[in-house]
Coordinates of C-alpha atoms and ligand atoms in Angstrom, one line a residue:
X18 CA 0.0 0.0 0.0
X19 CA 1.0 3.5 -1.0
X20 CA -1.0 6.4 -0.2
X21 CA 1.6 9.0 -0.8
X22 CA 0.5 11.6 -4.0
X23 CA 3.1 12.3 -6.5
X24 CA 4.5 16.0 -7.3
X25 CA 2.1 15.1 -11.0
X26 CA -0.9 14.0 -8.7
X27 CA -0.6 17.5 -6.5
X28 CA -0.2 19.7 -9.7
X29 CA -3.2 18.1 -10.9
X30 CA -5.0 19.0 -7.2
X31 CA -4.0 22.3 -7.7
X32 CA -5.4 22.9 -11.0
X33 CA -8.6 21.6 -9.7
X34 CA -8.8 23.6 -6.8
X35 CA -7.9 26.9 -9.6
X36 CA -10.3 25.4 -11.8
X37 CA -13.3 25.5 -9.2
X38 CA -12.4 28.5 -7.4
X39 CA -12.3 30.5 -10.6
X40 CA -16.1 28.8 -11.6
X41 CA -17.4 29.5 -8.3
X42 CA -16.5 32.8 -7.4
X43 CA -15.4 32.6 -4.1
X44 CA -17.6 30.1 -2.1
X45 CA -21.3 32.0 -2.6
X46 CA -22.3 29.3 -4.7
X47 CA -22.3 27.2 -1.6
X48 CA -24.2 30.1 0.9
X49 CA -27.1 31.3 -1.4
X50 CA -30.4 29.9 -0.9
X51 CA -31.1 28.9 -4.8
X52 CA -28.9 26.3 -6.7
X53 CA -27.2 27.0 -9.9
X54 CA -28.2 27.1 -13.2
X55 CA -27.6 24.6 -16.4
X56 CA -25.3 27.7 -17.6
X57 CA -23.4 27.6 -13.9
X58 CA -23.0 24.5 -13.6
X59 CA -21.7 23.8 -17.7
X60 CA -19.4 26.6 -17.2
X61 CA -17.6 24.6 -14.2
X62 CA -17.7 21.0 -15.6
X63 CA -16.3 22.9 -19.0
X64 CA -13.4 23.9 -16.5
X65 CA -13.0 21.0 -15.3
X66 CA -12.6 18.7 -18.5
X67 CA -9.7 20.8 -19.3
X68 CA -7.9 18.7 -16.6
X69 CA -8.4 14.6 -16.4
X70 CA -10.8 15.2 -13.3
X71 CA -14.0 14.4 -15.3
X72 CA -12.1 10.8 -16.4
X73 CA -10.7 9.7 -13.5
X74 CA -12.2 6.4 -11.9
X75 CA -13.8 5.8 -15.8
X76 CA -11.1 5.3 -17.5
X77 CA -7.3 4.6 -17.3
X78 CA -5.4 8.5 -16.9
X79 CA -1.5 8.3 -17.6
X80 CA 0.3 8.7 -14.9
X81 CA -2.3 9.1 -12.3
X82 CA -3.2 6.2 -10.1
X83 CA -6.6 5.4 -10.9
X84 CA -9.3 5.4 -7.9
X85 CA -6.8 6.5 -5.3
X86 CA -6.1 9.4 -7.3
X87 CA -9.6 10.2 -7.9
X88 CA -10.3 10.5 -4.1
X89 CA -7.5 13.0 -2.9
X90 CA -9.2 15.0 -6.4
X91 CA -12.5 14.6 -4.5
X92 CA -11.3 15.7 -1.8
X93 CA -10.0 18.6 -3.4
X94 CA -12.8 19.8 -5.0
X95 CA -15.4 18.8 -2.2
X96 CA -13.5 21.0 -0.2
X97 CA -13.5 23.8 -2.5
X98 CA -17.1 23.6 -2.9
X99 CA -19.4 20.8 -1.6
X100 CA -22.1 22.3 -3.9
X101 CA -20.3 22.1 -7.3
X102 CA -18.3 18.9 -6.6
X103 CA -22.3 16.6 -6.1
X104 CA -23.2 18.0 -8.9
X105 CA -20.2 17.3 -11.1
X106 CA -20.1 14.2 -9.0
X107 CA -24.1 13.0 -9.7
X108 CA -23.1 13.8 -13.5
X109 CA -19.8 11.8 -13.9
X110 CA -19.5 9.0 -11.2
X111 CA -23.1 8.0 -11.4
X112 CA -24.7 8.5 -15.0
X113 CA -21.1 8.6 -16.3
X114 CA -20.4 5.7 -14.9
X115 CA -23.4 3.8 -15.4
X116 CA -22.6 4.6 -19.6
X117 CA -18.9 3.3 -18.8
X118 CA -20.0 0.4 -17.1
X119 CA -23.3 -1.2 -18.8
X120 CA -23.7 1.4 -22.3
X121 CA -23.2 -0.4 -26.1
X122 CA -20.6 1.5 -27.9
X123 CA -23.1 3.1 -30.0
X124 CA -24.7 4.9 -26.2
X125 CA -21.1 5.7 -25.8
X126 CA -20.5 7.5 -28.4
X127 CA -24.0 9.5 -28.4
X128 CA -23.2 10.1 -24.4
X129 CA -20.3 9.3 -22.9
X130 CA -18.2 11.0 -25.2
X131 CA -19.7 14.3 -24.6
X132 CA -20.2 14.1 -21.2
X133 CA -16.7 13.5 -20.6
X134 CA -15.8 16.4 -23.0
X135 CA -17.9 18.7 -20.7
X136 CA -20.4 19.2 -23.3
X137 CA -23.6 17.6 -21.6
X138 CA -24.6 17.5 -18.0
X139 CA -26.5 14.1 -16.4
X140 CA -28.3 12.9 -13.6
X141 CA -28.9 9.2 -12.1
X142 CA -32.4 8.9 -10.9
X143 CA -32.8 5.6 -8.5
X144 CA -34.4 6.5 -5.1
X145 CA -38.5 6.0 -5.1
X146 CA -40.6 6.8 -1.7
X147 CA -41.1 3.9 0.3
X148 CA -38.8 1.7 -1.7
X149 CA -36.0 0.0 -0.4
X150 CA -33.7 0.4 -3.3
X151 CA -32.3 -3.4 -4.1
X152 CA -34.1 -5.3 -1.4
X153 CA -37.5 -4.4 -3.4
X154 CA -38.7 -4.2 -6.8
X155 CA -38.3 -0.5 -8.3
X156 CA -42.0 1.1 -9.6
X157 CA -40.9 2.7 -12.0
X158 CA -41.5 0.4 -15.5
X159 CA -40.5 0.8 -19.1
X160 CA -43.1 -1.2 -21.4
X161 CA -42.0 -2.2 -25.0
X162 CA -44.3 -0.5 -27.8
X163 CA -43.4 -1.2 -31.3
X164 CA -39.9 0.1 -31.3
X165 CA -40.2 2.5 -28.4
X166 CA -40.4 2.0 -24.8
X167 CA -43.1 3.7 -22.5
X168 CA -41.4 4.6 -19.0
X169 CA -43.8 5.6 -16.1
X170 CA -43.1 6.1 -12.6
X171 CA -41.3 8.6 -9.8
X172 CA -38.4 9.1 -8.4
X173 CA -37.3 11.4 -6.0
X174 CA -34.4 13.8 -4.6
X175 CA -32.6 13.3 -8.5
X176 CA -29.3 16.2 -8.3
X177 CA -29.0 17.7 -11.3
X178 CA -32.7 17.1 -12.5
X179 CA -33.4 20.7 -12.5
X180 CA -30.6 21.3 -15.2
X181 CA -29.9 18.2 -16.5
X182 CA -29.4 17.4 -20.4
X183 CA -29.8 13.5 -19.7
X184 CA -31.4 11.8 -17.1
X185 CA -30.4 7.5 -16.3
X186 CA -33.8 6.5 -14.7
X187 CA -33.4 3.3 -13.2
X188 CA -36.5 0.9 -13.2
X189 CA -37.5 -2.9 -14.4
X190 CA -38.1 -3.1 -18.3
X191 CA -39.3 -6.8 -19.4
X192 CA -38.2 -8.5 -16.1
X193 CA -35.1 -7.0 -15.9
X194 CA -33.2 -4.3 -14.2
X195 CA -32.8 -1.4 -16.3
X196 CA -31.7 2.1 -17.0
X197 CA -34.0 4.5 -19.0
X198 CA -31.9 7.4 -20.5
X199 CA -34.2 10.5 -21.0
X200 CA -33.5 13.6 -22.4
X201 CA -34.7 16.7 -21.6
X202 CA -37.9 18.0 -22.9
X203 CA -39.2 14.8 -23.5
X204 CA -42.7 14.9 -23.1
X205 CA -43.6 12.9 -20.5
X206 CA -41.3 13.9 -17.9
X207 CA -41.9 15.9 -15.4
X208 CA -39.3 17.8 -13.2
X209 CA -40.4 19.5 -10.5
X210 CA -39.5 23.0 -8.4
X211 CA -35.9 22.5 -6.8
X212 CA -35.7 21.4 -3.3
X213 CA -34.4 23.3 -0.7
X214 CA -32.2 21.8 1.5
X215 CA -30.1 22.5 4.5
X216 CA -26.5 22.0 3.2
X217 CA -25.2 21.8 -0.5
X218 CA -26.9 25.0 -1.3
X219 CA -25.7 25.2 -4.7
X220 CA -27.0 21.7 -5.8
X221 CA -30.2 21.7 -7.6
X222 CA -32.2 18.9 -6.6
X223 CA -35.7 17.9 -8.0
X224 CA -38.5 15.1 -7.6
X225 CA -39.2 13.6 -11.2
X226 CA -42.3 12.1 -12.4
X227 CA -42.9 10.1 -15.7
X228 CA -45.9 10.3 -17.0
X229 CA -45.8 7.5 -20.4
X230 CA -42.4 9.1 -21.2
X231 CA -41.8 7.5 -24.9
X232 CA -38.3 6.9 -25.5
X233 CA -36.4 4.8 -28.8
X234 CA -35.2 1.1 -27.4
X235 CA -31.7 2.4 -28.2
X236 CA -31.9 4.6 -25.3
X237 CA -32.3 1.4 -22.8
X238 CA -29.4 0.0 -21.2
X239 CA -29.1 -3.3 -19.3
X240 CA -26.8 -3.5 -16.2
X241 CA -25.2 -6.9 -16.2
X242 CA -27.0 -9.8 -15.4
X243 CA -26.0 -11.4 -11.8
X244 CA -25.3 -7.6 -10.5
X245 CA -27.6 -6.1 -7.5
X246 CA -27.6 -2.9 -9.4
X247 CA -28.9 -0.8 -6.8
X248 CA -26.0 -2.1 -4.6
X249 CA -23.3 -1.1 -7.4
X250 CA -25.3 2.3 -7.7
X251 CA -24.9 2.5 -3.8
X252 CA -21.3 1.9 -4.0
X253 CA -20.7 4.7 -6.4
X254 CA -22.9 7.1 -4.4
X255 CA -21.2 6.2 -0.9
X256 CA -17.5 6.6 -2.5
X257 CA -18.8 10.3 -3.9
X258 CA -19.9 10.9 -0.1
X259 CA -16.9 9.6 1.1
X260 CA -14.9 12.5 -1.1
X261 CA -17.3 15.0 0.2
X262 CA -16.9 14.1 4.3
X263 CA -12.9 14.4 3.7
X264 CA -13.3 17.7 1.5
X265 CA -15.4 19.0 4.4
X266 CA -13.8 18.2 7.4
X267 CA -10.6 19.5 5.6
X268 CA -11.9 23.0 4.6
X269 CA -13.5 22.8 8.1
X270 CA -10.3 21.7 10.2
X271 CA -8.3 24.3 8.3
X272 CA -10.7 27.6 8.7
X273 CA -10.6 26.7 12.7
X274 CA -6.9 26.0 13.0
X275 CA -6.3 29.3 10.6
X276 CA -8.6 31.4 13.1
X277 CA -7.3 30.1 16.5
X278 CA -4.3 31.2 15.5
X279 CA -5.2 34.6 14.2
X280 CA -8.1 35.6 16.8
X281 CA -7.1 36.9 20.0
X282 CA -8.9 36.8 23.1
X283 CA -7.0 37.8 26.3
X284 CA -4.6 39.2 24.8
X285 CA -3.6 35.9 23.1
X286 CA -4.7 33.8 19.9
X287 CA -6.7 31.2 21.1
X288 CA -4.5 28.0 20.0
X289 CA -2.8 28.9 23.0
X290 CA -5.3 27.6 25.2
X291 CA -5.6 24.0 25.8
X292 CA -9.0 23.5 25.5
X293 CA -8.5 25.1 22.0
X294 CA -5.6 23.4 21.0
X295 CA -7.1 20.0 22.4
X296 CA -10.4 20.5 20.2
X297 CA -8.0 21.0 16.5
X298 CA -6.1 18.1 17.8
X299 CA -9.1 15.8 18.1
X300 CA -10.5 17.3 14.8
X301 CA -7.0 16.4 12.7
X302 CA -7.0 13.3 14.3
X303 CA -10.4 12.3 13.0
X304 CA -9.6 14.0 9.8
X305 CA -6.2 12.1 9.4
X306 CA -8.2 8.4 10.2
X307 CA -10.6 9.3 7.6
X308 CA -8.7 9.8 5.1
X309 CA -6.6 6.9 5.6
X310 CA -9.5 4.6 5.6
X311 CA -10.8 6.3 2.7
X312 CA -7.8 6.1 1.0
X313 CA -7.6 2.4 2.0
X314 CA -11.1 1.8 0.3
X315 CA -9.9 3.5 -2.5
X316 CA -6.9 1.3 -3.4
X317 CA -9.1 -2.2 -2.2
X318 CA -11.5 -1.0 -5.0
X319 CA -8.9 -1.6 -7.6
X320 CA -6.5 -4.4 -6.1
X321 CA -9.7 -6.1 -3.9
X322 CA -13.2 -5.4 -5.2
X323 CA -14.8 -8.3 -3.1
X324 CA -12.8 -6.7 0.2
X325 CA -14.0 -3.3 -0.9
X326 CA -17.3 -3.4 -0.8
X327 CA -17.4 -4.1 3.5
X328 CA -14.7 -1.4 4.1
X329 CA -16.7 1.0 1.7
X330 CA -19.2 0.4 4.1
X331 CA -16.7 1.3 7.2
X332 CA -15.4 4.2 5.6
X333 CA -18.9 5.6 4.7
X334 CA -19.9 5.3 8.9
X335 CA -16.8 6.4 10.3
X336 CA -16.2 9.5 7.9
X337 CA -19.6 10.7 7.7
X338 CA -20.0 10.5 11.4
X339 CA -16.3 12.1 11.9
X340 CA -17.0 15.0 9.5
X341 CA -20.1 16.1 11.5
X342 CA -18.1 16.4 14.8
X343 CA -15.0 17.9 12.8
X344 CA -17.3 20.5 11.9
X345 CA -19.2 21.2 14.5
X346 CA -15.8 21.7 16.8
X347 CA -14.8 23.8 14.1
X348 CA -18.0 26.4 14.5
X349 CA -17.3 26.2 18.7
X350 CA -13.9 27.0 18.0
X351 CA -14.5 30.4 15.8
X352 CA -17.3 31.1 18.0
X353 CA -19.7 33.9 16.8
X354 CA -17.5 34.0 13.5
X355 CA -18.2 30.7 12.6
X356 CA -22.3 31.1 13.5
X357 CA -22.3 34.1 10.8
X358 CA -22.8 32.9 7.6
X359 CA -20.4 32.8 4.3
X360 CA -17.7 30.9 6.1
X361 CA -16.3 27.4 5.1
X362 CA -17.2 26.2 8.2
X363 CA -20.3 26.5 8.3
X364 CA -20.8 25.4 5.0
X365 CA -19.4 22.7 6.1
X366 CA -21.4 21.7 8.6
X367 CA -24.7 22.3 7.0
X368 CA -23.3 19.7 4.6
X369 CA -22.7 17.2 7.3
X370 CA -25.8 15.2 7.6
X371 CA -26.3 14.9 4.6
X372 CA -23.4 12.3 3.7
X373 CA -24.8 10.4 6.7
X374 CA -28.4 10.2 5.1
X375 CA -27.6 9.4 1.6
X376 CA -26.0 6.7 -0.1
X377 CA -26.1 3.5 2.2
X378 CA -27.0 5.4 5.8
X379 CA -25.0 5.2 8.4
X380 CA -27.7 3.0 10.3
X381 CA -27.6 0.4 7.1
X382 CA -24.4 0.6 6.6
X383 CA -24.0 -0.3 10.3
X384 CA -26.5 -3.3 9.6
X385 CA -24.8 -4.5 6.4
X386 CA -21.4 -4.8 8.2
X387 CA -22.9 -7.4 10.7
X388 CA -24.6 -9.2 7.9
X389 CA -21.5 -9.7 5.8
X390 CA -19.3 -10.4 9.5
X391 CA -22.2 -12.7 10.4
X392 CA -21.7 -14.5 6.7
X393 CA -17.5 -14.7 7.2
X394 CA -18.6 -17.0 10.1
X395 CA -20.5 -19.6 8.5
Ligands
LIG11 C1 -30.0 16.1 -1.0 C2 -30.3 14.7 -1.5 C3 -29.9 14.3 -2.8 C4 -30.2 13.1 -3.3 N1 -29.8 12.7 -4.5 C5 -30.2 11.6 -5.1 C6 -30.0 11.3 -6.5 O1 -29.3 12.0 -7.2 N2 -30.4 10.1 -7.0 C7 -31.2 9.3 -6.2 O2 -31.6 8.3 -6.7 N3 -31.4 9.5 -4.9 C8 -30.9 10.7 -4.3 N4 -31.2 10.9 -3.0 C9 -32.0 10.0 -2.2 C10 -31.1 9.3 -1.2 O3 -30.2 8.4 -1.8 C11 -32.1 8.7 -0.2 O4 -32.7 9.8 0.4 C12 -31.5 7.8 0.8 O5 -31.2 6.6 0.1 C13 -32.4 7.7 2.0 O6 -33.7 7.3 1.6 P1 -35.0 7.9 2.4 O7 -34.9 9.4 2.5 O8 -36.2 7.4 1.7 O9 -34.9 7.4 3.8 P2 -35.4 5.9 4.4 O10 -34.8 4.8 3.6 O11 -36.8 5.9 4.5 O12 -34.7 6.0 5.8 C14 -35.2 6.8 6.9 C15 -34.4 6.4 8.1 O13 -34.6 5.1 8.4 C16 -33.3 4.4 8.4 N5 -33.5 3.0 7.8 C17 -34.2 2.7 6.7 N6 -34.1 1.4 6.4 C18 -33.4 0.9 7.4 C19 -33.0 -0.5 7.7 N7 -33.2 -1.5 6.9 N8 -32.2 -0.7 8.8 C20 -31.9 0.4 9.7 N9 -32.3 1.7 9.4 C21 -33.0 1.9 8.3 C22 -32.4 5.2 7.6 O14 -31.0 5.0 7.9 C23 -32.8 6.6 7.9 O15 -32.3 7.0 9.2 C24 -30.9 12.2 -2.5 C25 -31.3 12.5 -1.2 C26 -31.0 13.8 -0.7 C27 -31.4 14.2 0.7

């Protein structure tokens, strides 16, 4: 195992960083109460596809190494701006990915290829209320008609639906497990008003409903037999979340240690008090864990994919959970500066719960663990 970045792997951090600092104008993306625009969030994936960030994890880069790569990027950009990196995120590593993994080459070529050149934006649209997303059958159905297929159904909290070019709706088509792949302005589908939502400002996040959206056959994909795709959609979705707890509880850690050193009460700055300097400590200690067991996960995905799958499940609980408390000793430490709003802090911990929620929940995750434990015994 080697975790260490090389002087190409930082350079290409850096231009990340540039890339989304530049796009997002100096964190207000992240503090307003309404989420970007298709224009927005174009002009920042068109930034981004300048450098290899958008291919990472989909394809082989030269000299960068893969999915360990990919998660100090994540990190990166989630900590630059939790809002822009899930949307780039929901674009790339989950309808991306879904074209990368199950797509024809003809799909490819319509979709992939543009997304990856920044052209097109996309959206993955699994979760339906009351559904227990691979333990249950989806609602949502696509019916063959003639050479068309007739998709009906709903699915909710979809980021990027708002603004989306393409959305991958998942659902059952003809017995089998299936991805729908719906354009825009197709009539039939309905996005609704964005959602607002307590962290990741800047995300636009809708409800969908498909009302006998009509779409050709060639825009129906078929995950691979023998695959719990709900499980592999999981396991994309909790490796995004894992990016975004480390970018958090970095830009988090880093705002606190920068003001206790700067802010002065008593006529010293405020690291000098224990209880201070105990409180960073604790925080970079939780922060340095996390990212080793996140970096872990990501190697195990590429040398151990049967291993990766229980420590993904780890890494999800113990950095989610870590990133809430980094934060929220980050907002005790700036004290009334952190409570006022427009600070990476408290962006930061507004973001928080969500990586707990989302994905596979903490609570499941917790409960998948002792399942698979409880199945190494047998
Ligand atoms: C901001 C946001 C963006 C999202 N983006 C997308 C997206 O782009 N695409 C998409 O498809 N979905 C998306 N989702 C949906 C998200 O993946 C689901 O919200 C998530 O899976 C939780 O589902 P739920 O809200 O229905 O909660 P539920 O599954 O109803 O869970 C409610 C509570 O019960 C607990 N619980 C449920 N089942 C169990 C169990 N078996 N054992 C123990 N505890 C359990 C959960 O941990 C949680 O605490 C998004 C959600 C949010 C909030």
């Amino acid at each position: 195992m080697n975790y260490d970045f090389t002087p190409q792997e930082t350079a290409f951090f850096t231009d990340i960083a540039a890339a989304v600092k530049q796009a997002t104008a100096g964190g207000k993306l992240d503090c307003r109460n309404c989420p970007m625009d298709a224009e927005e969030l174009g002009s920042i994936i068109g930034l981004l596809a300048r450098t290899s960030y958008l291919r990472l994890g989909l394809e082989p880069v030269e000299e960068l190494n893969g999915q360990l790569t990919l998660m100090g990027a994540m990190e990166v950009l989630a900590a630059a701006s939790p809002s822009a990196y899930l949307s780039v995120e929901a674009s790339i590593r989950l309808f991306g990915r879904s074209l990368c993994q199950w797509a024809n080459s003809d799909q490819k070529t319509k979709l992939l290829t543009p997304l990856l050149a920044g052209q097109i934006t996309g959206a993955l649209a699994l979760s339906e209320s009351n559904v227990s997303a691979g333990h249950q059958a989806l609602i949502t159905k696509g019916k063959k008609d003639g050479p068309s297929v007739v998709v009906s159904g709903e699915k909710q909290y979809v980021i990027n639906a708002p603004v989306a070019d393409w959305i991958a709706v998942a659902g059952e088509c003809g017995g089998s497990m299936a991805l729908f792949f719906i354009e825009k302005n197709t009539p039939g589908l309905i996005v609704q008003p964005p959602l607002a939502t307590l962290g990741y400002e800047g995300t636009p996040i809708a409800h969908i409903r498909l009302d006998g959206c009509e779409i050709p056959e060639s825009q129906v994909v078929f995950p691979h037999s023998g695959q719990n795709t709900p499980d592999v959609i999981k396991m994309w979705e909790n490796q995004i979340l894992l990016g975004a707890s480390l970018g958090i509880s970095s830009a988090a850690f880093s705002t606190a240690r920068d003001f206790a050193k700067s802010h002065k009460s008593g006529g010293k700055p405020i690291i000098a008090y224990q209880e201070i300097s105990f409180k960073l400590a604790e925080m970079l200690t939780l922060l340095q864990t996390s990212q080793l067991l996140a970096y872990r996960t990501a190697w195990t995905m590429e040398t151990n994919p049967k291993e990766a799958q229980e420590l993904m499940w780890c890494a999800k609980v113990f950095c989610a959970e870590s990133a809430e408390q980094i934060c929220s000793q980050a907002l005790q430490v700036m004290g009334a500066s952190g409570y006022v709003k427009a600070n990476p802090a408290q962006t930061a911990y507004r973001c928080a719960k969500y990586n707990q929620i989302a994905g596979t929940s903490t609570e499941i995750a917790r409960v998948k663990i002792g399942d698979a434990e409880l199945g190494y015994r047998e």
